[in-house]
Short mmCIF file of C-alpha atoms in Angstrom, two decimals:
data_model
loop_
_atom_site.label_atom_id
_atom_site.label_comp_id
_atom_site.label_asym_id
_atom_site.label_seq_id
_atom_site.Cartn_x
_atom_site.Cartn_y
_atom_site.Cartn_z
CA MET A 1 18.67 16.01 9.29
CA THR A 2 20.17 15.80 11.64
CA ASP A 3 21.06 19.50 12.58
CA GLY A 4 18.99 21.72 10.70
CA THR A 5 20.25 23.44 9.10
CA ILE A 6 21.70 23.30 5.26
CA ASP A 7 25.64 24.50 3.97
CA PRO A 8 25.52 24.07 0.11
CA THR A 9 29.16 23.75 0.46
CA VAL A 10 29.18 20.88 3.30
CA THR A 11 25.72 19.03 3.22
CA VAL A 12 25.66 15.80 0.66
CA PRO A 13 22.27 14.60 -0.06
CA ARG A 14 21.00 10.90 -0.25
CA PHE A 15 18.09 8.80 -1.05
CA ARG A 16 16.74 7.78 1.74
CA ARG A 17 16.80 4.75 2.29
CA GLY A 18 14.55 2.65 0.34
CA VAL A 19 13.95 4.98 -2.44
CA LYS A 20 15.51 4.58 -5.52
CA LEU A 21 15.68 6.62 -9.90
CA ARG A 22 14.99 5.25 -12.18
CA PHE A 23 14.04 5.70 -15.87
CA ASP A 24 10.55 4.64 -16.58
CA GLN A 25 11.43 3.25 -20.44
CA THR A 26 7.06 2.83 -20.56
CA ARG A 27 6.07 6.67 -19.81
CA GLY A 28 9.53 8.43 -20.93
CA ASN A 29 10.01 9.37 -17.76
CA PHE A 30 12.28 9.24 -14.73
CA VAL A 31 10.14 8.14 -11.10
CA LEU A 32 11.74 7.79 -8.11
CA LEU A 33 10.52 5.01 -6.48
CA ALA A 34 9.32 4.65 -2.77
CA PRO A 35 7.50 2.68 -0.08
CA GLU A 36 3.87 1.72 -1.02
CA ARG A 37 4.49 4.74 -3.93
CA ALA A 38 6.09 6.79 -6.98
CA PHE A 39 6.73 10.39 -7.29
CA VAL A 40 7.59 11.24 -10.75
CA PRO A 41 9.59 13.93 -10.32
CA ASP A 42 9.27 17.78 -13.16
CA ALA A 43 12.45 18.36 -15.58
CA ILE A 44 14.42 20.42 -12.89
CA ALA A 45 14.23 18.09 -9.75
CA ALA A 46 15.12 15.07 -12.22
CA GLU A 47 17.68 17.03 -13.38
CA ILE A 48 19.11 17.36 -9.99
CA LEU A 49 18.20 13.94 -9.18
CA GLN A 50 20.15 12.26 -10.87
CA LEU A 51 23.50 14.36 -9.63
CA VAL A 52 22.86 13.04 -5.95
CA ASP A 53 25.36 10.24 -5.77
CA GLY A 54 25.64 10.40 -1.57
CA GLN A 55 29.14 11.99 -2.38
CA ARG A 56 28.11 15.08 -4.22
CA THR A 57 27.32 18.19 -1.63
CA LEU A 58 24.48 20.30 -2.90
CA THR A 59 27.35 22.68 -4.10
CA GLY A 60 28.97 20.20 -5.95
CA ILE A 61 26.05 19.16 -7.64
CA ALA A 62 24.77 22.96 -8.26
CA ALA A 63 28.18 23.63 -9.82
CA LEU A 64 27.23 20.67 -12.13
CA LEU A 65 23.74 22.15 -13.45
CA ALA A 66 24.76 25.33 -13.65
CA GLU A 67 27.61 24.83 -16.12
CA LYS A 68 24.63 22.29 -18.13
CA PHE A 69 22.69 24.75 -18.64
CA SER A 70 24.43 28.08 -18.10
CA ALA A 71 23.19 29.98 -15.07
CA PRO A 72 24.17 31.51 -11.94
CA LEU A 73 25.54 29.18 -9.29
CA GLU A 74 23.47 31.15 -6.25
CA VAL A 75 20.26 30.74 -8.19
CA ILE A 76 20.62 26.70 -9.27
CA THR A 77 22.02 26.73 -5.51
CA SER A 78 18.58 27.55 -4.16
CA ASP A 79 16.42 25.85 -7.01
CA ILE A 80 18.20 22.58 -4.96
CA ILE A 81 17.74 23.48 -1.52
CA ALA A 82 13.68 23.97 -3.08
CA VAL A 83 13.37 20.98 -4.66
CA LEU A 84 15.44 18.64 -2.24
CA THR A 85 13.86 19.91 0.86
CA GLU A 86 10.11 19.52 -0.62
CA LEU A 87 11.44 16.22 -0.71
CA ALA A 88 13.03 15.49 2.27
CA GLY A 89 9.49 16.64 3.58
CA ARG A 90 8.49 13.60 1.74
CA GLY A 91 10.76 11.01 2.60
CA ALA A 92 12.11 10.59 0.01
CA ILE A 93 16.05 12.50 0.67
CA ASP A 94 18.01 13.17 3.57
CA LEU A 95 19.88 16.70 4.18
CA MET B 1 -9.74 1.96 -29.23
CA SER B 2 -7.77 4.08 -26.70
CA VAL B 3 -4.72 2.71 -25.50
CA ILE B 4 -5.73 2.44 -21.49
CA PRO B 5 -2.92 4.38 -19.78
CA ALA B 6 -0.10 1.98 -17.98
CA PRO B 7 -0.11 0.41 -15.01
CA MET B 8 2.01 1.92 -11.79
CA GLY B 9 2.04 -1.12 -8.84
CA LEU B 10 0.68 -5.51 -9.90
CA ILE B 11 -0.58 -6.59 -5.82
CA ALA B 12 0.82 -10.01 -6.17
CA GLU B 13 -1.19 -12.56 -3.22
CA LEU B 14 0.85 -15.90 -3.63
CA THR B 15 -0.95 -17.50 -1.62
CA HIS B 16 -4.06 -17.59 1.25
CA ARG B 17 -2.28 -19.69 3.46
CA CYS B 18 -1.04 -17.24 6.51
CA PRO B 19 -0.73 -18.64 10.35
CA LEU B 20 -2.10 -16.22 10.99
CA GLN B 21 -6.77 -16.02 11.76
CA CYS B 22 -7.31 -11.86 12.44
CA ALA B 23 -10.84 -11.20 12.92
CA TYR B 24 -10.05 -8.46 9.95
CA CYS B 25 -8.32 -10.27 7.87
CA SER B 26 -9.53 -8.28 4.60
CA ASN B 27 -8.86 -11.09 2.06
CA PRO B 28 -12.52 -13.01 0.75
CA LEU B 29 -14.62 -15.90 2.83
CA GLU B 30 -13.90 -17.98 -0.15
CA MET B 31 -10.36 -18.78 -0.24
CA VAL B 32 -7.95 -20.54 -2.60
CA ALA B 33 -6.90 -23.19 -1.89
CA PRO B 34 -3.22 -24.69 -2.24
CA ARG B 35 -3.14 -26.69 -4.64
CA GLU B 36 -5.17 -23.93 -6.87
CA GLU B 37 -1.59 -21.76 -6.30
CA LEU B 38 -0.01 -20.02 -9.10
CA THR B 39 3.65 -22.62 -9.68
CA THR B 40 7.17 -20.92 -10.20
CA ALA B 41 7.26 -20.41 -13.54
CA GLN B 42 4.00 -18.73 -14.15
CA TRP B 43 4.34 -15.96 -11.52
CA LEU B 44 7.85 -15.70 -13.44
CA ARG B 45 6.39 -15.31 -16.76
CA VAL B 46 3.88 -13.11 -14.81
CA ILE B 47 6.93 -10.34 -13.67
CA ASP B 48 7.95 -10.37 -17.41
CA GLU B 49 4.83 -10.08 -18.48
CA ALA B 50 4.39 -6.56 -15.37
CA ALA B 51 7.52 -5.51 -16.53
CA ASP B 52 7.07 -5.68 -20.45
CA ILE B 53 3.43 -3.16 -19.92
CA GLY B 54 5.57 -0.80 -17.55
CA ILE B 55 4.20 -2.26 -13.69
CA LEU B 56 6.89 -0.14 -11.60
CA GLN B 57 6.20 -2.25 -8.92
CA LEU B 58 5.27 -5.49 -7.34
CA HIS B 59 3.25 -6.17 -4.20
CA LEU B 60 4.02 -9.62 -2.81
CA THR B 61 1.10 -10.21 -0.01
CA GLY B 62 -1.07 -12.97 0.57
CA GLY B 63 -2.19 -14.50 3.20
CA GLU B 64 1.16 -14.95 4.20
CA PRO B 65 3.82 -14.68 0.95
CA MET B 66 6.40 -16.23 3.12
CA ALA B 67 4.55 -19.60 3.01
CA ARG B 68 5.59 -19.93 -0.47
CA PRO B 69 8.96 -21.08 -0.42
CA ASP B 70 9.70 -19.86 -3.21
CA LEU B 71 9.74 -16.77 -2.68
CA PRO B 72 13.12 -15.80 -2.94
CA LYS B 73 13.39 -16.60 -7.12
CA ILE B 74 10.42 -15.17 -7.08
CA VAL B 75 11.22 -11.60 -6.20
CA ALA B 76 15.37 -12.26 -7.70
CA HIS B 77 12.83 -12.27 -10.75
CA ALA B 78 11.44 -9.38 -10.29
CA ALA B 79 13.97 -7.02 -9.08
CA ALA B 80 16.05 -8.57 -12.14
CA ARG B 81 13.64 -6.93 -13.62
CA GLY B 82 13.64 -3.74 -12.62
CA LEU B 83 10.68 -3.79 -9.96
CA TYR B 84 10.06 -2.50 -6.88
CA THR B 85 9.92 -5.60 -4.56
CA ASN B 86 8.01 -4.39 -1.41
CA LEU B 87 7.52 -7.83 0.52
CA ILE B 88 3.48 -7.48 2.74
CA THR B 89 3.86 -9.97 5.71
CA SER B 90 3.49 -10.63 8.62
CA GLY B 91 6.94 -10.94 9.40
CA VAL B 92 6.27 -14.92 12.24
CA LEU B 93 8.47 -17.68 9.87
CA LEU B 94 11.37 -14.26 9.08
CA THR B 95 13.57 -16.50 10.63
CA ASP B 96 17.11 -15.50 10.07
CA ALA B 97 17.85 -18.43 7.88
CA ALA B 98 14.59 -16.73 5.63
CA MET B 99 16.80 -13.39 6.27
CA ALA B 100 19.79 -14.85 4.59
CA ASP B 101 18.24 -16.35 1.55
CA LEU B 102 16.06 -13.19 0.90
CA LEU B 103 18.70 -10.28 1.37
CA THR B 104 20.44 -12.80 -2.48
CA THR B 105 16.87 -11.43 -3.85
CA GLY B 106 18.17 -7.72 -4.43
CA ILE B 107 14.16 -6.74 -2.20
CA ASP B 108 13.35 -3.64 -1.69
CA HIS B 109 11.15 -3.24 0.90
CA ILE B 110 9.77 -5.06 3.86
CA GLN B 111 6.22 -4.30 5.38
CA LEU B 112 6.05 -5.57 8.82
CA SER B 113 2.60 -5.71 10.09
CA PHE B 114 1.65 -5.78 13.59
CA GLN B 115 -1.96 -7.53 15.72
CA GLY B 116 -0.41 -4.30 18.18
CA ALA B 117 1.88 -2.79 21.06
CA GLU B 118 1.55 -6.12 24.16
CA ALA B 119 2.23 -9.08 23.19
CA SER B 120 -0.81 -10.62 25.09
CA ALA B 121 -3.64 -9.03 23.33
CA ALA B 122 -1.42 -8.81 19.14
CA ASP B 123 -1.52 -12.23 19.75
CA SER B 124 -4.79 -13.00 21.17
CA MET B 125 -6.04 -11.03 17.78
CA GLY B 126 -4.13 -12.78 16.07
CA GLY B 127 -4.64 -16.55 16.43
CA TYR B 128 -0.55 -17.23 17.59
CA LYS B 129 0.79 -17.43 21.04
CA GLY B 130 4.25 -16.12 20.35
CA GLY B 131 3.72 -14.41 17.56
CA HIS B 132 4.61 -10.91 18.68
CA ALA B 133 8.17 -11.52 19.88
CA ARG B 134 8.22 -13.26 16.68
CA LYS B 135 7.49 -9.90 14.75
CA LEU B 136 9.48 -8.08 16.94
CA ASP B 137 12.72 -10.44 16.30
CA ALA B 138 11.70 -9.60 12.42
CA ALA B 139 11.56 -6.32 12.85
CA ARG B 140 15.73 -6.56 14.11
CA ARG B 141 16.49 -8.41 11.29
CA ILE B 142 15.52 -6.36 9.22
CA ARG B 143 16.94 -3.12 10.47
CA GLU B 144 20.47 -5.41 10.47
CA ALA B 145 19.99 -6.30 7.66
CA GLY B 146 20.05 -2.63 5.97
CA LEU B 147 16.75 -2.29 4.65
CA THR B 148 13.90 -0.75 4.68
CA LEU B 149 10.94 -0.74 7.23
CA THR B 150 7.87 0.08 7.19
CA THR B 151 5.54 -0.83 9.95
CA ASN B 152 2.14 -2.22 10.02
CA PHE B 153 -0.91 -1.39 12.38
CA VAL B 154 -4.49 -2.39 11.64
CA ILE B 155 -6.03 -0.30 14.43
CA HIS B 156 -9.68 -1.28 15.67
CA ARG B 157 -12.30 -0.01 18.48
CA ARG B 158 -10.00 -2.85 20.28
CA ASN B 159 -7.01 -1.67 20.46
CA ILE B 160 -7.28 1.50 18.78
CA ALA B 161 -6.37 3.40 22.92
CA ASP B 162 -3.13 1.48 22.63
CA LEU B 163 -1.88 4.14 19.26
CA PRO B 164 0.21 6.66 21.18
CA ALA B 165 2.01 3.14 22.05
CA MET B 166 2.48 1.51 18.76
CA LEU B 167 3.54 4.54 17.25
CA ALA B 168 6.08 4.66 19.81
CA MET B 169 7.05 0.36 19.26
CA GLY B 170 7.01 2.20 15.52
CA GLU B 171 9.80 4.10 15.37
CA ASN B 172 11.58 2.55 18.02
CA LEU B 173 12.11 -0.15 16.54
CA GLY B 174 13.35 2.14 13.45
CA SER B 175 11.05 2.48 11.15
CA ASP B 176 11.84 4.55 8.03
CA ARG B 177 7.42 4.55 7.94
CA ILE B 178 4.84 3.81 10.17
CA GLU B 179 1.28 2.34 8.19
CA ILE B 180 -0.81 3.07 11.24
CA ALA B 181 -4.83 1.39 9.75
CA HIS B 182 -7.90 1.25 10.12
CA THR B 183 -9.37 -1.78 9.55
CA GLN B 184 -11.23 -1.91 6.14
CA TYR B 185 -14.62 -3.62 5.99
CA TYR B 186 -14.48 -6.55 3.58
CA GLY B 187 -14.04 -9.94 3.24
CA TRP B 188 -14.15 -11.30 7.12
CA ALA B 189 -13.44 -7.63 8.75
CA LEU B 190 -17.40 -7.09 6.90
CA LYS B 191 -18.72 -10.37 10.19
CA ASN B 192 -17.05 -7.96 12.52
CA ARG B 193 -17.76 -4.95 11.56
CA ALA B 194 -19.85 -4.18 15.02
CA ALA B 195 -17.37 -5.68 16.79
CA LEU B 196 -14.66 -3.31 15.76
CA LEU B 197 -15.67 -0.19 14.47
CA PRO B 198 -14.14 2.39 16.80
CA THR B 199 -17.05 5.63 17.68
CA ARG B 200 -16.36 8.18 16.54
CA GLU B 201 -14.76 10.08 19.96
CA GLN B 202 -11.87 6.98 19.56
CA LEU B 203 -11.75 7.84 15.28
CA GLU B 204 -10.96 11.84 16.43
CA ARG B 205 -8.70 10.71 19.29
CA ALA B 206 -6.46 9.01 17.10
CA THR B 207 -6.53 11.29 13.84
CA THR B 208 -4.94 14.19 16.76
CA GLN B 209 -2.20 11.62 17.83
CA VAL B 210 -1.39 10.46 14.61
CA GLU B 211 -1.88 14.26 13.69
CA ALA B 212 0.51 15.36 16.17
CA ALA B 213 3.04 12.43 14.96
CA ARG B 214 3.91 13.19 12.53
CA GLU B 215 4.75 16.50 13.00
CA ARG B 216 6.77 15.46 16.01
CA LEU B 217 8.43 12.47 12.94
CA MET B 218 8.52 15.11 10.04
CA GLY B 219 12.28 14.07 7.77
CA ARG B 220 12.76 11.03 10.48
CA VAL B 221 9.32 8.73 9.90
CA VAL B 222 6.92 9.05 6.99
CA ILE B 223 3.61 8.07 9.03
CA ASP B 224 0.53 6.84 6.28
CA TYR B 225 -3.10 7.03 8.25
CA VAL B 226 -5.92 4.75 6.38
CA VAL B 227 -9.14 6.40 7.88
CA PRO B 228 -12.44 3.57 8.34
CA ASP B 229 -14.70 6.15 5.38
CA TYR B 230 -18.13 4.54 7.51
CA TYR B 231 -17.22 8.68 8.95
CA ALA B 232 -15.71 10.27 6.45
CA GLU B 233 -18.42 13.07 3.81
CA ARG B 234 -15.15 12.56 0.45
CA PRO B 235 -15.49 8.00 0.22
CA LYS B 236 -12.40 7.02 -0.17
CA ALA B 237 -10.86 6.79 -4.43
CA CYS B 238 -10.19 2.84 -4.03
CA MET B 239 -7.38 1.24 -5.98
CA GLY B 240 -6.97 5.52 -7.45
CA GLY B 241 -10.28 3.86 -9.77
CA TRP B 242 -11.01 1.14 -10.62
CA GLY B 243 -8.87 -0.37 -13.52
CA ARG B 244 -6.36 2.97 -13.19
CA LEU B 245 -3.15 1.86 -11.60
CA PHE B 246 -3.64 -1.82 -9.99
CA ILE B 247 -3.63 -5.00 -11.36
CA HIS B 248 -4.67 -7.47 -8.45
CA LEU B 249 -4.32 -11.13 -9.16
CA LEU B 250 -5.31 -14.04 -6.77
CA PRO B 251 -2.87 -16.89 -5.75
CA SER B 252 -4.57 -18.77 -8.01
CA GLY B 253 -3.76 -16.40 -11.05
CA LYS B 254 -7.30 -14.59 -11.43
CA ALA B 255 -6.76 -11.44 -12.20
CA LEU B 256 -8.90 -8.10 -10.30
CA PRO B 257 -9.49 -4.60 -10.07
CA CYS B 258 -9.02 -4.38 -6.57
CA HIS B 259 -8.66 -8.26 -3.78
CA ALA B 260 -12.82 -7.78 -3.37
CA ALA B 261 -14.25 -7.15 -7.01
CA GLU B 262 -14.87 -11.12 -6.49
CA THR B 263 -17.75 -10.18 -4.65
CA ILE B 264 -19.42 -8.25 -7.63
CA PRO B 265 -21.76 -10.80 -8.77
CA GLY B 266 -22.05 -10.95 -12.82
CA ILE B 267 -18.97 -9.85 -13.49
CA SER B 268 -16.48 -13.03 -14.71
CA PHE B 269 -12.89 -12.72 -13.43
CA ALA B 270 -9.91 -13.62 -16.93
CA SER B 271 -6.79 -15.42 -15.34
CA VAL B 272 -3.24 -15.02 -15.99
CA ARG B 273 -2.43 -19.13 -16.63
CA ASP B 274 -4.44 -18.25 -20.61
CA THR B 275 -4.52 -14.56 -20.86
CA SER B 276 -1.67 -12.33 -21.24
CA LEU B 277 -1.27 -9.47 -18.40
CA ALA B 278 -1.02 -6.81 -21.35
CA GLU B 279 -4.44 -8.13 -22.32
CA VAL B 280 -6.19 -8.48 -18.82
CA TRP B 281 -5.07 -4.52 -18.47
CA GLN B 282 -6.09 -3.38 -22.22
CA ASN B 283 -9.21 -5.44 -22.94
CA ASP B 284 -11.06 -7.64 -20.10
CA PRO B 285 -14.50 -6.07 -19.04
CA ALA B 286 -14.15 -6.56 -15.69
CA PHE B 287 -11.41 -4.14 -15.72
CA ASN B 288 -13.31 -2.11 -18.46
CA ARG B 289 -16.68 -2.29 -16.38
CA PHE B 290 -16.26 0.42 -13.82
CA ARG B 291 -12.86 1.79 -15.34
CA ALA B 292 -12.92 6.04 -15.74
CA THR B 293 -16.43 7.68 -15.60
CA GLY B 294 -18.64 6.34 -18.06
CA TRP B 295 -19.95 3.37 -16.05
CA MET B 296 -21.47 6.95 -13.58
CA PRO B 297 -24.60 7.62 -12.47
CA GLU B 298 -26.15 11.03 -10.85
CA PRO B 299 -24.17 12.28 -8.71
CA CYS B 300 -21.42 11.09 -9.24
CA LYS B 301 -21.86 11.51 -12.89
CA SER B 302 -22.06 15.41 -13.18
CA CYS B 303 -19.44 16.26 -10.24
CA ASP B 304 -16.32 17.82 -9.99
CA ARG B 305 -15.01 15.55 -8.21
CA ARG B 306 -15.19 12.29 -10.12
CA GLU B 307 -11.99 12.20 -11.26
CA ILE B 308 -11.10 12.54 -7.54
CA ASP B 309 -12.49 10.13 -5.70
CA TRP B 310 -13.59 7.63 -8.53
CA GLY B 311 -17.00 7.32 -7.36
CA GLY B 312 -15.25 5.57 -4.50
CA CYS B 313 -15.12 1.67 -3.28
CA ARG B 314 -17.78 -0.46 -5.80
CA CYS B 315 -17.37 -2.93 -3.27
CA GLN B 316 -17.99 -1.09 -1.03
CA ALA B 317 -21.30 -0.26 -2.59
CA LEU B 318 -22.03 -3.63 -3.00
CA ALA B 319 -21.56 -5.14 0.56
CA LEU B 320 -23.92 -1.82 2.18
CA LEU B 321 -26.56 -1.46 -1.08
CA GLY B 322 -26.27 -4.33 -2.68
CA ASP B 323 -25.88 -2.61 -6.10
CA ALA B 324 -22.24 -2.32 -7.51
CA SER B 325 -22.67 0.32 -9.14
CA ALA B 326 -23.88 2.43 -7.21
CA THR B 327 -22.18 5.34 -5.39
CA ASP B 328 -20.12 4.58 -3.06
CA PRO B 329 -22.72 5.95 0.19
CA VAL B 330 -19.82 7.13 2.58
CA CYS B 331 -20.18 9.89 -0.22
CA ASP B 332 -22.77 13.04 1.60
CA ARG B 333 -24.25 13.74 -1.82
CA SER B 334 -25.09 9.64 -2.29
CA PRO B 335 -28.50 9.70 -1.48
CA ASP B 336 -28.13 6.45 0.82
CA HIS B 337 -25.59 8.56 2.91
CA PRO B 338 -27.71 7.97 6.05
CA ILE B 339 -27.17 4.75 5.70
CA MET B 340 -23.74 5.20 7.18
CA ALA B 341 -24.90 6.52 10.56
CA GLU B 342 -27.42 3.59 11.13
CA LEU B 343 -24.40 1.55 10.72
CA VAL B 344 -22.46 3.63 12.86
CA ALA B 345 -24.91 3.44 15.13
CA GLN B 346 -25.76 -0.63 15.62
CA SER B 347 -21.88 -0.88 16.33
CA SER B 348 -21.87 1.01 19.54
CA ASP B 349 -22.30 -2.18 21.42
CA SER B 350 -18.70 -3.29 22.95
CA ALA B 351 -19.34 -5.54 24.38
CA LEU B 352 -19.43 -7.93 20.89
CA ALA B 353 -17.49 -11.08 20.01
CA LEU B 354 -14.87 -11.62 17.56
CA VAL B 355 -14.96 -14.28 15.03
CA PRO B 356 -11.66 -15.28 13.94
CA ARG B 357 -10.78 -16.11 10.48
CA ARG B 358 -10.65 -19.41 9.92
CA LEU B 359 -9.83 -20.79 6.38
CA ARG B 360 -12.76 -21.84 4.92
CA GLY B 361 -15.60 -19.55 5.01
CA GLY B 362 -18.98 -19.58 6.93
#
């Protein structure tokens, strides 16, 4: 969070340094691995996190998910902001 | 027999050798000699087994894990198997050359411990002249390499007043995460408890300072705070529950549910020299001894928090009550809880001398 404002067309979410998303074969779900902790994202968060590549903006991610799930862009965008803001507060994502 | 859910983490004590002599060392009084340590090939095999059973994170610790010259080889192997690798080090051996070697391994995270914010007091606790300066160099190398840095400060009565300086130092060093850990009273630290346990006033001030720093650094630096449970009402869920999340390996290959478990009499522990990690996790009687809730006495057995606290800490119940299967006396629902206030009262003499860590017990 550099200046506290989020503009979906500009803001590019990134994994914090030391945070990794990987698929856990044993448990059959995605897992976010971070220093001394691990988060299991829910199904929606996992869809979002798979599209976080340090290049796509929030809108860019939303557009892909809106198409995949045939859902309105605005709804998806606000879901993405909610999920990623929460993960930013827990130190997993930079917004 | 039902299948036990896979463990999350492997805590690998690569060696008990350490250049420092901290009086709060929580390693056992009798340590594993260098000649008894697992070989490189054995560690690599264990890491393969860990990945195969679903372990996600490898925590490399000691002693000082950088005292093992094969550390880069071990880290690289774990990273190649997809494990998240975490090196827990004092940093005094993290030279430019060692950093260059580590950078080739795919290491994910380094946790660097400090004994304080000020060099002379920190070096006195560590028993290593110039150690603090070396740690500052190590922090700089880690940040310059672009690696994730946690700075760790173990606090106790003698350095707790410097907590604001430690938080500022952790921030200024560019930490991604700061860990403020009150001393836990096991191993060598238990010997020094009376000289290390902070007063309730010191603890409350420290907690307020940590909370303020958390708010100030929100979204920039994660602060983890490990409280001294002697002042708590609820016990810590030690290791997240016995045999539930972690396997802890001693340098010799002995597999424990927690690093102090060997203090418990009447339990023998398997070694990964001749038993697979999968076998240890699923079937070893030591891992089943306090697993889940079946072993619990009252008041744990009928407690609404039995799957939150998991009965607290077995080694603490043993150390304080002489009975590893008792409810952790930290819990105010334990009939033995009043003992905590007595132990705190015994620790009120600030002039008590510390016994620095020595390699041999005593």
